[in-house]
């Protein structure tokens, strides 16, 4: 049964019928406040089926976060353009008003280049967004300066600035999961108050927490029964079964993840966020030999843009399909390799959704 699509459709319906109309920095919205999404991972991978999802973009962005990257070049090189608008807006704001006379624009660029590690050319006009992205892809120095988004998710997850030192929150989390899995401090935070003004966009999903529990003997037996290991051994007591499971490295714990999100673009962003944190949960589970359990999203300002209302109404009418399954390349999960060895080795193609059946794409404008 696919209850995830139903939860999502119910949320769309509630916003449309009960939401408060607001004027925001990038358009009129209809919103509600304080909602939650819950999904049992055993019911399938949380990729919505009532519209076709952009799986490549979901995987690429998450790997970008986990690499600690904050420059769009990695995304652009992989033909993922979900952050293009933010980088281009930053370029425009720091370069020139497009209506300035050429001589004033040249003076502005000259002033800007005085403090730039990689000075930009002195073009006679502002680059269009398409030209900007081409230059990001083909000009390393230009990309290093203008593809940078500031200390956004990747930096906060992997290199939180602390008194001229850096904290790798993801590495700490994985270490704590392996050594102290009952800790109540299994958290990663992206809301670095001291650096918000340096980010092109303050984080919308600003933190997550994980929780683990011991699996019962029956749960471990169910996992063992799904393997290809020999089934002709029959221990006589629970200790014997547990010793057998340990010998075959059957997980002893289940892991859940809960993320917190201050601002939720419900039509375009939320389906993406659900799948992204579902994938992160699967990766954390693999790295710690645990079983993905429950995915929970705590949602603050949950809104639909006025330009997305007709698309949301269409999606509400669609009948969900069965959720797909996730298959991951298993070669990266050995525990004696460093975290960066795992992450830098991962390829987008290593993450495949199987048996994914969905309705067609519903196009809607991305509002930055």
mmCIF file of C-alpha atoms in Angstrom:
data_model
loop_
_atom_site.group_PDB
_atom_site.id
_atom_site.type_symbol
_atom_site.label_atom_id
_atom_site.label_comp_id
_atom_site.label_asym_id
_atom_site.label_seq_id
_atom_site.Cartn_x
_atom_site.Cartn_y
_atom_site.Cartn_z
ATOM 1 C CA UNK A 1 0.000 0.000 0.000
ATOM 2 C CA UNK A 2 1.315 3.439 -0.948
ATOM 3 C CA UNK A 3 0.278 5.755 1.876
ATOM 4 C CA UNK A 4 3.031 8.276 1.087
ATOM 5 C CA UNK A 5 1.388 9.629 -2.065
ATOM 6 C CA UNK A 6 -1.903 9.781 -0.175
ATOM 7 C CA UNK A 7 -0.348 11.807 2.640
ATOM 8 C CA UNK A 8 1.132 14.159 0.091
ATOM 9 C CA UNK A 9 -2.140 14.543 -1.814
ATOM 10 C CA UNK A 10 -4.009 15.196 1.457
ATOM 11 C CA UNK A 11 -1.483 17.923 2.256
ATOM 12 C CA UNK A 12 -1.975 19.547 -1.146
ATOM 13 C CA UNK A 13 -5.749 19.446 -0.645
ATOM 14 C CA UNK A 14 -5.494 20.983 2.834
ATOM 15 C CA UNK A 15 -3.320 23.854 1.616
ATOM 16 C CA UNK A 16 -5.672 24.616 -1.298
ATOM 17 C CA UNK A 17 -8.828 24.493 0.801
ATOM 18 C CA UNK A 18 -7.681 25.829 4.191
ATOM 19 C CA UNK A 19 -4.466 27.761 3.543
ATOM 20 C CA UNK A 20 -3.697 31.394 4.313
ATOM 21 C CA UNK A 21 -2.822 33.664 1.384
ATOM 22 C CA UNK A 22 0.495 35.495 1.787
ATOM 23 C CA UNK A 23 2.682 37.860 -0.240
ATOM 24 C CA UNK A 24 6.278 36.615 -0.080
ATOM 25 C CA UNK A 25 9.647 37.674 -1.474
ATOM 26 C CA UNK A 26 9.141 35.613 -4.633
ATOM 27 C CA UNK A 27 5.400 35.514 -5.151
ATOM 28 C CA UNK A 28 1.986 34.990 -3.644
ATOM 29 C CA UNK A 29 1.509 31.737 -1.707
ATOM 30 C CA UNK A 30 -1.185 29.773 0.061
ATOM 31 C CA UNK A 31 0.201 28.183 3.228
ATOM 32 C CA UNK A 32 -0.424 26.198 6.400
ATOM 33 C CA UNK A 33 1.944 25.826 9.356
ATOM 34 C CA UNK A 34 3.306 22.831 11.199
ATOM 35 C CA UNK A 35 2.655 19.555 9.397
ATOM 36 C CA UNK A 36 4.370 16.151 9.342
ATOM 37 C CA UNK A 37 5.109 13.398 6.813
ATOM 38 C CA UNK A 38 5.793 9.844 8.076
ATOM 39 C CA UNK A 39 6.857 6.862 5.990
ATOM 40 C CA UNK A 40 7.892 3.301 6.819
ATOM 41 C CA UNK A 41 10.821 2.427 4.591
ATOM 42 C CA UNK A 42 9.765 -1.242 4.449
ATOM 43 C CA UNK A 43 6.762 -0.071 2.395
ATOM 44 C CA UNK A 44 9.032 0.995 -0.472
ATOM 45 C CA UNK A 45 11.407 3.765 -1.419
ATOM 46 C CA UNK A 46 9.723 7.187 -0.889
ATOM 47 C CA UNK A 47 9.651 8.402 -4.473
ATOM 48 C CA UNK A 48 6.230 9.819 -5.307
ATOM 49 C CA UNK A 49 4.333 8.096 -8.096
ATOM 50 C CA UNK A 50 1.567 10.641 -8.785
ATOM 51 C CA UNK A 51 4.046 12.515 -10.976
ATOM 52 C CA UNK A 52 7.335 11.442 -12.511
ATOM 53 C CA UNK A 53 10.227 12.427 -10.259
ATOM 54 C CA UNK A 54 13.657 13.767 -11.272
ATOM 55 C CA UNK A 55 15.715 10.919 -9.810
ATOM 56 C CA UNK A 56 19.055 11.955 -11.299
ATOM 57 C CA UNK A 57 18.723 15.414 -9.738
ATOM 58 C CA UNK A 58 17.848 13.944 -6.327
ATOM 59 C CA UNK A 59 20.898 11.675 -6.272
ATOM 60 C CA UNK A 60 23.295 14.257 -7.701
ATOM 61 C CA UNK A 61 22.348 16.976 -5.227
ATOM 62 C CA UNK A 62 22.663 14.654 -2.223
ATOM 63 C CA UNK A 63 26.099 13.442 -3.334
ATOM 64 C CA UNK A 64 27.038 17.118 -3.801
ATOM 65 C CA UNK A 65 26.015 17.829 -0.194
ATOM 66 C CA UNK A 66 27.878 14.791 1.119
ATOM 67 C CA UNK A 67 31.035 15.765 -0.747
ATOM 68 C CA UNK A 68 30.996 19.069 1.141
ATOM 69 C CA UNK A 69 30.770 20.942 -2.147
ATOM 70 C CA UNK A 70 29.205 24.414 -2.408
ATOM 71 C CA UNK A 71 29.984 25.205 -6.038
ATOM 72 C CA UNK A 72 27.448 24.454 -8.767
ATOM 73 C CA UNK A 73 30.141 23.202 -11.182
ATOM 74 C CA UNK A 74 29.727 19.602 -9.950
ATOM 75 C CA UNK A 75 25.990 19.862 -10.587
ATOM 76 C CA UNK A 76 26.399 21.562 -13.959
ATOM 77 C CA UNK A 77 28.999 19.032 -15.082
ATOM 78 C CA UNK A 78 26.436 16.321 -14.304
ATOM 79 C CA UNK A 79 23.704 18.201 -16.191
ATOM 80 C CA UNK A 80 21.717 19.047 -13.038
ATOM 81 C CA UNK A 81 20.541 22.647 -12.974
ATOM 82 C CA UNK A 82 18.414 23.037 -9.850
ATOM 83 C CA UNK A 83 20.796 25.603 -8.290
ATOM 84 C CA UNK A 84 21.566 27.547 -11.501
ATOM 85 C CA UNK A 85 19.118 30.350 -10.707
ATOM 86 C CA UNK A 86 20.615 31.011 -7.274
ATOM 87 C CA UNK A 87 24.162 31.216 -8.638
ATOM 88 C CA UNK A 88 23.084 33.411 -11.538
ATOM 89 C CA UNK A 89 21.166 35.756 -9.253
ATOM 90 C CA UNK A 90 24.301 36.100 -7.124
ATOM 91 C CA UNK A 91 26.371 36.849 -10.232
ATOM 92 C CA UNK A 92 23.941 39.530 -11.363
ATOM 93 C CA UNK A 93 23.741 41.187 -7.956
ATOM 94 C CA UNK A 94 27.526 41.394 -7.663
ATOM 95 C CA UNK A 95 28.230 42.399 -11.254
ATOM 96 C CA UNK A 96 26.011 45.049 -12.787
ATOM 97 C CA UNK A 97 22.528 46.273 -13.335
ATOM 98 C CA UNK A 98 21.801 45.304 -16.912
ATOM 99 C CA UNK A 99 20.641 48.822 -17.753
ATOM 100 C CA UNK A 100 23.889 50.548 -16.756
ATOM 101 C CA UNK A 101 25.827 52.307 -19.536
ATOM 102 C CA UNK A 102 28.814 50.299 -20.709
ATOM 103 C CA UNK A 103 31.428 52.715 -19.276
ATOM 104 C CA UNK A 104 29.859 52.571 -15.791
ATOM 105 C CA UNK A 105 29.602 48.796 -16.012
ATOM 106 C CA UNK A 106 33.297 48.537 -16.886
ATOM 107 C CA UNK A 107 34.147 50.673 -13.858
ATOM 108 C CA UNK A 108 32.063 48.390 -11.648
ATOM 109 C CA UNK A 109 33.787 45.286 -12.989
ATOM 110 C CA UNK A 110 37.197 46.906 -12.477
ATOM 111 C CA UNK A 111 36.316 47.651 -8.851
ATOM 112 C CA UNK A 112 35.045 44.119 -8.357
ATOM 113 C CA UNK A 113 38.183 42.590 -9.837
ATOM 114 C CA UNK A 114 40.422 44.452 -7.358
ATOM 115 C CA UNK A 115 39.258 42.078 -4.608
ATOM 116 C CA UNK A 116 38.717 38.973 -6.722
ATOM 117 C CA UNK A 117 41.002 35.957 -6.542
ATOM 118 C CA UNK A 118 39.980 35.149 -10.108
ATOM 119 C CA UNK A 119 39.095 38.348 -11.988
ATOM 120 C CA UNK A 120 36.356 38.071 -14.546
ATOM 121 C CA UNK A 121 36.612 39.307 -18.083
ATOM 122 C CA UNK A 122 35.406 42.766 -18.931
ATOM 123 C CA UNK A 123 32.476 41.927 -21.203
ATOM 124 C CA UNK A 124 30.463 44.720 -22.701
ATOM 125 C CA UNK A 125 27.221 43.271 -21.365
ATOM 126 C CA UNK A 126 25.818 40.998 -18.688
ATOM 127 C CA UNK A 127 25.888 37.280 -19.506
ATOM 128 C CA UNK A 128 22.514 35.654 -19.960
ATOM 129 C CA UNK A 129 21.793 32.727 -17.640
ATOM 130 C CA UNK A 130 22.405 30.292 -20.482
ATOM 131 C CA UNK A 131 25.761 31.908 -21.277
ATOM 132 C CA UNK A 132 26.597 31.996 -17.575
ATOM 133 C CA UNK A 133 26.069 28.232 -17.213
ATOM 134 C CA UNK A 134 28.135 27.509 -20.338
ATOM 135 C CA UNK A 135 30.972 29.553 -18.860
ATOM 136 C CA UNK A 136 30.660 27.721 -15.530
ATOM 137 C CA UNK A 137 31.031 24.454 -17.416
ATOM 138 C CA UNK A 138 33.953 25.505 -19.618
ATOM 139 C CA UNK A 139 35.953 28.070 -17.623
ATOM 140 C CA UNK A 140 37.416 26.695 -14.383
ATOM 141 C CA UNK A 141 38.500 30.062 -12.974
ATOM 142 C CA UNK A 142 35.145 31.659 -13.734
ATOM 143 C CA UNK A 143 33.366 28.698 -12.111
ATOM 144 C CA UNK A 144 35.548 28.884 -9.028
ATOM 145 C CA UNK A 145 34.518 32.487 -8.449
ATOM 146 C CA UNK A 146 30.966 32.664 -9.749
ATOM 147 C CA UNK A 147 29.743 29.124 -9.207
ATOM 148 C CA UNK A 148 30.237 29.444 -5.483
ATOM 149 C CA UNK A 149 27.048 29.667 -3.389
ATOM 150 C CA UNK A 150 28.625 30.466 -0.044
ATOM 151 C CA UNK A 151 28.639 28.188 3.024
ATOM 152 C CA UNK A 152 25.450 26.294 2.131
ATOM 153 C CA UNK A 153 24.519 22.698 3.019
ATOM 154 C CA UNK A 154 27.691 20.909 1.947
ATOM 155 C CA UNK A 155 29.978 23.135 3.976
ATOM 156 C CA UNK A 156 27.800 23.017 7.076
ATOM 157 C CA UNK A 157 27.470 19.223 6.909
ATOM 158 C CA UNK A 158 31.173 18.552 6.322
ATOM 159 C CA UNK A 159 33.121 21.682 7.388
ATOM 160 C CA UNK A 160 31.225 23.675 10.027
ATOM 161 C CA UNK A 161 33.513 26.563 10.964
ATOM 162 C CA UNK A 162 34.541 26.421 14.635
ATOM 163 C CA UNK A 163 37.189 28.787 15.997
ATOM 164 C CA UNK A 164 39.379 28.537 12.895
ATOM 165 C CA UNK A 165 38.870 24.760 12.841
ATOM 166 C CA UNK A 166 36.237 22.654 11.103
ATOM 167 C CA UNK A 167 33.701 20.100 12.299
ATOM 168 C CA UNK A 168 32.732 17.256 9.967
ATOM 169 C CA UNK A 169 29.202 16.566 11.174
ATOM 170 C CA UNK A 170 28.601 13.645 8.821
ATOM 171 C CA UNK A 171 31.816 11.866 9.876
ATOM 172 C CA UNK A 172 30.962 12.468 13.539
ATOM 173 C CA UNK A 173 27.436 11.153 13.006
ATOM 174 C CA UNK A 174 28.625 7.919 11.394
ATOM 175 C CA UNK A 175 31.236 7.394 14.105
ATOM 176 C CA UNK A 176 28.625 7.922 16.836
ATOM 177 C CA UNK A 177 26.197 5.559 15.113
ATOM 178 C CA UNK A 178 28.863 2.862 15.199
ATOM 179 C CA UNK A 179 30.092 3.507 18.748
ATOM 180 C CA UNK A 180 27.119 5.002 20.638
ATOM 181 C CA UNK A 181 23.951 4.226 18.664
ATOM 182 C CA UNK A 182 21.578 5.055 21.552
ATOM 183 C CA UNK A 183 22.873 8.619 21.809
ATOM 184 C CA UNK A 184 20.305 11.423 21.731
ATOM 185 C CA UNK A 185 22.855 13.656 19.981
ATOM 186 C CA UNK A 186 22.809 12.000 16.566
ATOM 187 C CA UNK A 187 22.169 15.271 14.762
ATOM 188 C CA UNK A 188 23.402 17.336 11.805
ATOM 189 C CA UNK A 189 22.598 21.056 11.560
ATOM 190 C CA UNK A 190 22.842 23.400 8.561
ATOM 191 C CA UNK A 191 21.472 26.539 10.273
ATOM 192 C CA UNK A 192 24.766 28.307 11.065
ATOM 193 C CA UNK A 193 23.541 31.677 12.312
ATOM 194 C CA UNK A 194 26.951 33.280 11.974
ATOM 195 C CA UNK A 195 27.141 32.500 8.251
ATOM 196 C CA UNK A 196 23.566 32.916 7.037
ATOM 197 C CA UNK A 197 24.332 36.269 5.428
ATOM 198 C CA UNK A 198 27.104 34.658 3.347
ATOM 199 C CA UNK A 199 24.757 32.074 1.787
ATOM 200 C CA UNK A 200 22.902 32.707 -1.459
ATOM 201 C CA UNK A 201 19.897 31.074 0.258
ATOM 202 C CA UNK A 202 19.510 30.185 3.955
ATOM 203 C CA UNK A 203 18.804 26.466 4.339
ATOM 204 C CA UNK A 204 15.163 25.450 3.979
ATOM 205 C CA UNK A 205 15.711 21.954 5.427
ATOM 206 C CA UNK A 206 17.942 23.078 8.228
ATOM 207 C CA UNK A 207 18.758 19.939 10.206
ATOM 208 C CA UNK A 208 18.134 16.261 10.757
ATOM 209 C CA UNK A 209 18.308 13.751 13.595
ATOM 210 C CA UNK A 210 18.621 9.980 13.525
ATOM 211 C CA UNK A 211 17.444 7.351 15.974
ATOM 212 C CA UNK A 212 18.239 3.668 16.258
ATOM 213 C CA UNK A 213 16.681 0.696 17.998
ATOM 214 C CA UNK A 214 17.647 -2.938 18.447
ATOM 215 C CA UNK A 215 16.052 -5.437 16.107
ATOM 216 C CA UNK A 216 14.180 -8.336 17.634
ATOM 217 C CA UNK A 217 15.351 -11.894 16.996
ATOM 218 C CA UNK A 218 12.368 -12.355 14.688
ATOM 219 C CA UNK A 219 13.267 -9.244 12.710
ATOM 220 C CA UNK A 220 16.831 -10.519 12.309
ATOM 221 C CA UNK A 221 15.516 -13.928 11.269
ATOM 222 C CA UNK A 222 13.297 -12.273 8.641
ATOM 223 C CA UNK A 223 16.377 -10.484 7.254
ATOM 224 C CA UNK A 224 18.357 -13.733 7.280
ATOM 225 C CA UNK A 225 15.573 -15.531 5.404
ATOM 226 C CA UNK A 226 15.829 -12.928 2.605
ATOM 227 C CA UNK A 227 19.525 -13.652 2.039
ATOM 228 C CA UNK A 228 21.139 -16.290 -0.151
ATOM 229 C CA UNK A 229 22.939 -17.870 2.814
ATOM 230 C CA UNK A 230 22.459 -21.559 3.613
ATOM 231 C CA UNK A 231 19.264 -22.314 5.514
ATOM 232 C CA UNK A 232 20.158 -25.853 6.712
ATOM 233 C CA UNK A 233 21.370 -24.755 10.155
ATOM 234 C CA UNK A 234 18.771 -24.826 12.954
ATOM 235 C CA UNK A 235 20.005 -23.512 16.337
ATOM 236 C CA UNK A 236 18.087 -24.719 19.387
ATOM 237 C CA UNK A 237 17.802 -21.452 21.298
ATOM 238 C CA UNK A 238 17.768 -17.664 20.810
ATOM 239 C CA UNK A 239 21.467 -17.270 21.604
ATOM 240 C CA UNK A 240 22.269 -19.816 18.934
ATOM 241 C CA UNK A 241 20.167 -17.958 16.377
ATOM 242 C CA UNK A 242 21.792 -14.626 17.281
ATOM 243 C CA UNK A 243 25.264 -16.153 16.978
ATOM 244 C CA UNK A 244 24.280 -17.475 13.552
ATOM 245 C CA UNK A 245 23.011 -14.050 12.479
ATOM 246 C CA UNK A 246 26.186 -12.383 13.774
ATOM 247 C CA UNK A 247 28.272 -14.812 11.749
ATOM 248 C CA UNK A 248 26.492 -13.703 8.590
ATOM 249 C CA UNK A 249 26.685 -10.003 9.574
ATOM 250 C CA UNK A 250 22.901 -9.651 9.796
ATOM 251 C CA UNK A 251 22.142 -6.140 11.130
ATOM 252 C CA UNK A 252 21.333 -5.762 14.823
ATOM 253 C CA UNK A 253 19.691 -2.333 14.604
ATOM 254 C CA UNK A 254 17.146 -0.301 12.682
ATOM 255 C CA UNK A 255 17.729 3.380 11.947
ATOM 256 C CA UNK A 256 15.202 6.186 11.455
ATOM 257 C CA UNK A 257 15.706 9.746 10.242
ATOM 258 C CA UNK A 258 13.725 12.910 10.977
ATOM 259 C CA UNK A 259 14.426 16.153 9.136
ATOM 260 C CA UNK A 260 13.232 19.659 9.976
ATOM 261 C CA UNK A 261 12.263 22.190 7.319
ATOM 262 C CA UNK A 262 11.388 25.841 7.890
ATOM 263 C CA UNK A 263 10.085 26.596 4.391
ATOM 264 C CA UNK A 264 8.411 24.012 2.165
ATOM 265 C CA UNK A 265 7.748 24.554 -1.543
ATOM 266 C CA UNK A 266 5.158 21.813 -1.447
ATOM 267 C CA UNK A 267 4.701 21.190 -5.156
ATOM 268 C CA UNK A 268 8.287 21.231 -6.443
ATOM 269 C CA UNK A 269 10.464 21.005 -3.364
ATOM 270 C CA UNK A 270 8.791 18.644 -0.897
ATOM 271 C CA UNK A 271 8.686 15.523 -3.139
ATOM 272 C CA UNK A 272 12.379 16.126 -3.834
ATOM 273 C CA UNK A 273 13.163 16.521 -0.102
ATOM 274 C CA UNK A 274 11.287 13.357 0.855
ATOM 275 C CA UNK A 275 13.226 11.254 -1.640
ATOM 276 C CA UNK A 276 16.547 12.922 -0.818
ATOM 277 C CA UNK A 277 16.307 12.227 2.908
ATOM 278 C CA UNK A 278 15.034 8.732 2.148
ATOM 279 C CA UNK A 279 18.195 8.174 0.116
ATOM 280 C CA UNK A 280 20.355 9.673 2.880
ATOM 281 C CA UNK A 281 18.730 7.284 5.367
ATOM 282 C CA UNK A 282 19.523 4.345 3.073
ATOM 283 C CA UNK A 283 23.171 5.467 2.754
ATOM 284 C CA UNK A 284 23.584 5.923 6.521
ATOM 285 C CA UNK A 285 22.042 2.493 7.068
ATOM 286 C CA UNK A 286 24.475 0.875 4.626
ATOM 287 C CA UNK A 287 27.478 2.633 6.165
ATOM 288 C CA UNK A 288 26.569 1.409 9.657
ATOM 289 C CA UNK A 289 25.080 -2.015 8.783
ATOM 290 C CA UNK A 290 21.592 -1.079 9.972
ATOM 291 C CA UNK A 291 18.120 -1.410 8.486
ATOM 292 C CA UNK A 292 16.232 1.708 7.290
ATOM 293 C CA UNK A 293 13.167 2.062 9.468
ATOM 294 C CA UNK A 294 11.098 5.276 9.481
ATOM 295 C CA UNK A 295 11.431 8.579 7.617
ATOM 296 C CA UNK A 296 9.814 11.630 9.216
ATOM 297 C CA UNK A 297 9.576 15.202 7.956
ATOM 298 C CA UNK A 298 8.691 18.064 10.320
ATOM 299 C CA UNK A 299 7.442 20.902 8.134
ATOM 300 C CA UNK A 300 7.110 24.577 9.105
ATOM 301 C CA UNK A 301 5.673 27.023 6.552
ATOM 302 C CA UNK A 302 4.099 24.576 4.115
ATOM 303 C CA UNK A 303 3.032 26.479 1.008
ATOM 304 C CA UNK A 304 1.945 26.355 -2.600
ATOM 305 C CA UNK A 305 2.838 29.176 -4.952
ATOM 306 C CA UNK A 306 -0.071 30.682 -6.800
ATOM 307 C CA UNK A 307 1.564 29.575 -10.051
ATOM 308 C CA UNK A 308 1.483 25.943 -8.816
ATOM 309 C CA UNK A 309 -2.166 25.681 -7.777
ATOM 310 C CA UNK A 310 -3.542 24.225 -11.006
ATOM 311 C CA UNK A 311 -0.720 21.673 -11.118
ATOM 312 C CA UNK A 312 -1.418 20.662 -7.511
ATOM 313 C CA UNK A 313 -5.109 20.206 -8.274
ATOM 314 C CA UNK A 314 -4.193 17.902 -11.140
ATOM 315 C CA UNK A 315 -1.881 15.798 -8.975
ATOM 316 C CA UNK A 316 -4.565 15.357 -6.301
ATOM 317 C CA UNK A 317 -6.765 13.548 -8.839
ATOM 318 C CA UNK A 318 -4.180 10.901 -9.729
ATOM 319 C CA UNK A 319 -4.272 7.356 -8.381
ATOM 320 C CA UNK A 320 -0.966 6.316 -6.732
ATOM 321 C CA UNK A 321 1.063 3.346 -7.927
ATOM 322 C CA UNK A 322 3.080 0.977 -5.757
ATOM 323 C CA UNK A 323 6.298 2.552 -4.435
ATOM 324 C CA UNK A 324 9.567 1.430 -6.083
ATOM 325 C CA UNK A 325 12.572 -0.324 -4.568
ATOM 326 C CA UNK A 326 16.076 1.115 -4.236
ATOM 327 C CA UNK A 327 19.155 -0.776 -5.386
ATOM 328 C CA UNK A 328 22.624 0.458 -4.457
ATOM 329 C CA UNK A 329 26.028 -0.656 -5.674
ATOM 330 C CA UNK A 330 27.417 -2.520 -2.655
ATOM 331 C CA UNK A 331 31.147 -2.050 -3.185
ATOM 332 C CA UNK A 332 31.526 1.115 -1.070
ATOM 333 C CA UNK A 333 30.246 -0.052 2.298
ATOM 334 C CA UNK A 334 33.290 -1.734 3.829
ATOM 335 C CA UNK A 335 33.858 -0.194 7.260
ATOM 336 C CA UNK A 336 37.667 0.110 7.158
ATOM 337 C CA UNK A 337 37.647 2.815 4.464
ATOM 338 C CA UNK A 338 37.462 6.503 5.332
ATOM 339 C CA UNK A 339 34.255 8.406 4.784
ATOM 340 C CA UNK A 340 35.625 10.413 1.865
ATOM 341 C CA UNK A 341 36.767 7.213 0.184
ATOM 342 C CA UNK A 342 33.147 6.098 0.249
ATOM 343 C CA UNK A 343 31.622 9.376 -0.841
ATOM 344 C CA UNK A 344 34.091 10.410 -3.519
ATOM 345 C CA UNK A 345 33.827 6.945 -5.062
ATOM 346 C CA UNK A 346 30.049 7.028 -5.343
ATOM 347 C CA UNK A 347 28.599 7.537 -8.798
ATOM 348 C CA UNK A 348 25.112 8.713 -9.643
ATOM 349 C CA UNK A 349 24.613 5.444 -11.525
ATOM 350 C CA UNK A 350 25.242 3.467 -8.316
ATOM 351 C CA UNK A 351 21.731 4.342 -7.095
ATOM 352 C CA UNK A 352 18.866 2.874 -9.090
ATOM 353 C CA UNK A 353 15.145 2.745 -8.406
ATOM 354 C CA UNK A 354 13.560 -0.481 -9.586
ATOM 355 C CA UNK A 355 9.946 -1.111 -10.537
ATOM 356 C CA UNK A 356 9.211 2.621 -10.588
ATOM 357 C CA UNK A 357 5.850 3.257 -12.198
ATOM 358 C CA UNK A 358 4.493 6.788 -12.157
ATOM 359 C CA UNK A 359 2.167 9.242 -13.794
ATOM 360 C CA UNK A 360 3.629 11.789 -16.223
ATOM 361 C CA UNK A 361 5.637 14.846 -15.250
ATOM 362 C CA UNK A 362 3.695 17.947 -14.216
ATOM 363 C CA UNK A 363 5.692 21.029 -15.175
ATOM 364 C CA UNK A 364 5.731 24.110 -12.949
ATOM 365 C CA UNK A 365 7.994 27.187 -12.747
ATOM 366 C CA UNK A 366 10.882 27.124 -10.273
ATOM 367 C CA UNK A 367 10.685 30.317 -8.195
ATOM 368 C CA UNK A 368 14.023 31.333 -6.676
#
